[in-house]
C-alpha angles and dihedrals in degrees: 000000000000123000118205114220112203113228124232094239113126120254091233136016110283091206134056114242091189089058102035100042140047119237092264095049091046091053088056094046093049099040112125122253112280139086106326129178115196114194099203112191123211114290095004099124098260095159091050089049096050090045093054091047092057090046091052093050091052093043087054091059108273111140110239091237090061092061119089112198115184119195136165096241130035088223092061089051093049092049091050092046092048092049089051089051089051093050095046103026092226136117111265098177092113091061112111096235129151144070121330088254093049093051091042089055090052093048095044092052086060096048106027097124098070089055094052092253130124117238088246095052115157127243118225115224114218093264092052091046091054089049093052093046091047092054090053091050089049093049092054091047091231093147090056100040104044119087091226126034113281116241111277120245091259092058093044091055090050091053092046092049095049090049092054097040094049094035091231128135116265091243090060093050090049093049092049100040109020105025091162088066098056093106088063100046093110091054091044089053091049092051094049090048090052091045090056092049093048090052092050092050091052094043092242135141131192121211093269090054091061088070101028093053090045088054090050089057091053098044116027115093095227088061096052095121092051092048091053090053093048092049091047094051096077136054095189135029119194127182128195125203089019092170090067099053121110128225093270093050090047092053090050091051092051093043094050093050095044094102103034091039088209109122120156112191115187120188148106120254089197088065099050101125107141105087090126088063092051098265110156116222089191091071094069098027091051098039096110090047090057091041107034094179094051121131114226117207129177136216108201105147102109120208096182115056138048121254089252094057093046091050088060093044093048094049093048099052093044087078091069110100099199108058148090100268117230142151120222116218126200131237092190127087124259117289144170118327109243113263124228107200122191111199132193097243141334092281091056088049090055091048091049094052093046093049095046091050093052091047091053092046099045102031099036099026093237113163113238089237089063090065128072134191113206132194142168098243132015090243091065089069096057099102091039091055089052092049093047092050092049090052091042094236109158114236138172130201119222116236095344147066130260114277098255091045096060115114096241095048090049090047096058095037088056088069091059093044091052090045093053097038112027089185090065095108093174092059092045091051092048095052096040092054088061092069120087113251096020110114131194096266093047090050094050092048093050093044089053092049093050089047090055093243096115129039125230117260092260100043128079115256107263123178113245091231095062093088101265115140123243117268113249109264091226092059094046091050093050091048089051089048092054091049093049134081139216120357094349090064091057094042097053092046090052091048091050090057091045091052091057090051090051092062091069093038093052090052090050091049142294092260091061091047092052091051091050089054093052094043094046101043122329096070091060089042090054093048093057097036107043129050089211096049096143091056091049091049087054090051091052094051089050089051090051092050089049089049092054088075091071122076094214138021097246092059088051093048091048090056093049090051094049091049091051094045100051108107095191095197108128107033104091102068117223094010122135115260093250096039107127138157110254117236117186146147114251090247091058092046097059114122093022133095138197131187090239126035128178119193120204135209098018091174130124110264091029103050103035092032119239091245093054091056089071096057128052093209091049091047091053090052090052089052088052087051091054089048089055090049093053096045093055087074119090103179114358132029127187121186112194133184136170115236097202130045128193108248120217091230127014132004128344116290118238113227124210121220115257115279086234089066094043094051094054092046096105141107125320090038118237097190142034121231115225122210116212120225118183117220136169115279094249090061 
């Protein structure tokens, strides 16, 4: 006997699509089940549309637990589910909604046994994962046996994650991302294989496993019965931010929808900007190739920006060859024409931004938090951060630290601090710990000796305040080298030689000294320590160029200290305590909006980056990045670039405006070029 339980779904829609949605949104909400690609332009109400589609599916009789909704944050999933609950007045907690990792965890708990896991398997957080990997490297003696330092656990996890996400072999990832490590590929693969075996034996998963093991259940022949159960569990699969998924996530979406044949993918190919994280543009670009019968619908009615801003954005992105063409149209009234502003140099660029921000704040009453300064790389904000600090304009950096507070900046600056003040034990310990074979105790002992706070083994103990001079650092380092063993011995000897060379570099200028540090040691240290080493190297060259302005290292260090020490809390009268100008890379700004946006360094080689100029696909991604930057602005958009750059040797270098500006400079005009006139402050 079968007993039919009536669902709590309403008999009719408790909302009015004609009133709540525009025609494009309603077409998406009411589209029949099947493969559906929704190209949702910036500011077009994507989240609202996806929410209403889920609500309509449930209202039509689909039980909440047979809907799979994949998002990129759990917060986004919660907001959508809560809005559906508000629309339908029903309980949606049974809906499978959340990030890919969140859903993977739920599914693996139900199907752990076929994978050799227990249902209560543990999940390694990143720190625990690094610890486990480090122990395997130590057991194999790789740190001791390899000629160069073996990649640290953080870097190994990054390689493993990229290999899984892109579904590429580890060797290909190393070749593309860490070419200096190619001679150690076999050892890296062995360590990662042992790491996987160790996790299985301990019934543990790391975050990448939550997706990789889920994929195993869907694809391996021995799990065919489980795969059939997984695919049969859902009637509809919906995916948000589809342009940001990687190859593995794309395969999971296709696999989970294989039986129900109802896959709704919502995203904007024009905002696909995360290839460096492993996002696969092919997933959204090739959707119709994988799903030949798919319907493609567009959301192009923009509720955020003025027609003038959208005209520039539309003309820019039209130059990309591989895309789903579309034209955003504005709901808002006409506004200011975007301004393109050539400046003399990067310092005048910083002055312009600071002055314009204060004008908008004081004269128009616009809170600082309603304005954002965007840039391609964090290093592009160095001079601006200095200028804002000097003028005591509060600012905050999204998802990052201020330029001079970043680890790699503090690392290299510590050399100059120790060079100028040998008693600075903190700087000595920081720089010594960067060298292989030099542990914490050794670093502290050497720092104390250089500072005159500890005697050499063969000298009587004499207090540093009794008038004796400090021992030369080079001599202390050589003595420590001779007393050390293994890699520490070689490291300290090399550092002693570097220290002698720095004496001449510091006299020549702090910029040359910083370059010497990077060339002699820190560049290689960055390569083996940071997954984004090329970006950090670029930051360091930018720092050295900035330091070239100062005739000696102490003046440079004083400036750095003053910038770091400015609190900038009480300058903007009448502002809220947390009212701060927003500084952000374009990548970190995606999904956000401000009334006023200023974009820095719109010069060829900076935006787009020099590396992107060598590759058509990368150049198209850079253009998408510029498109994202322009569409963050609601009312006013300022595009700035310096025309001259200080060259390390020789005359000033002339910079060309970004090709993204040149290619939109046509009739009818979509921007206004501002000419800068310098005048006394009282004008």
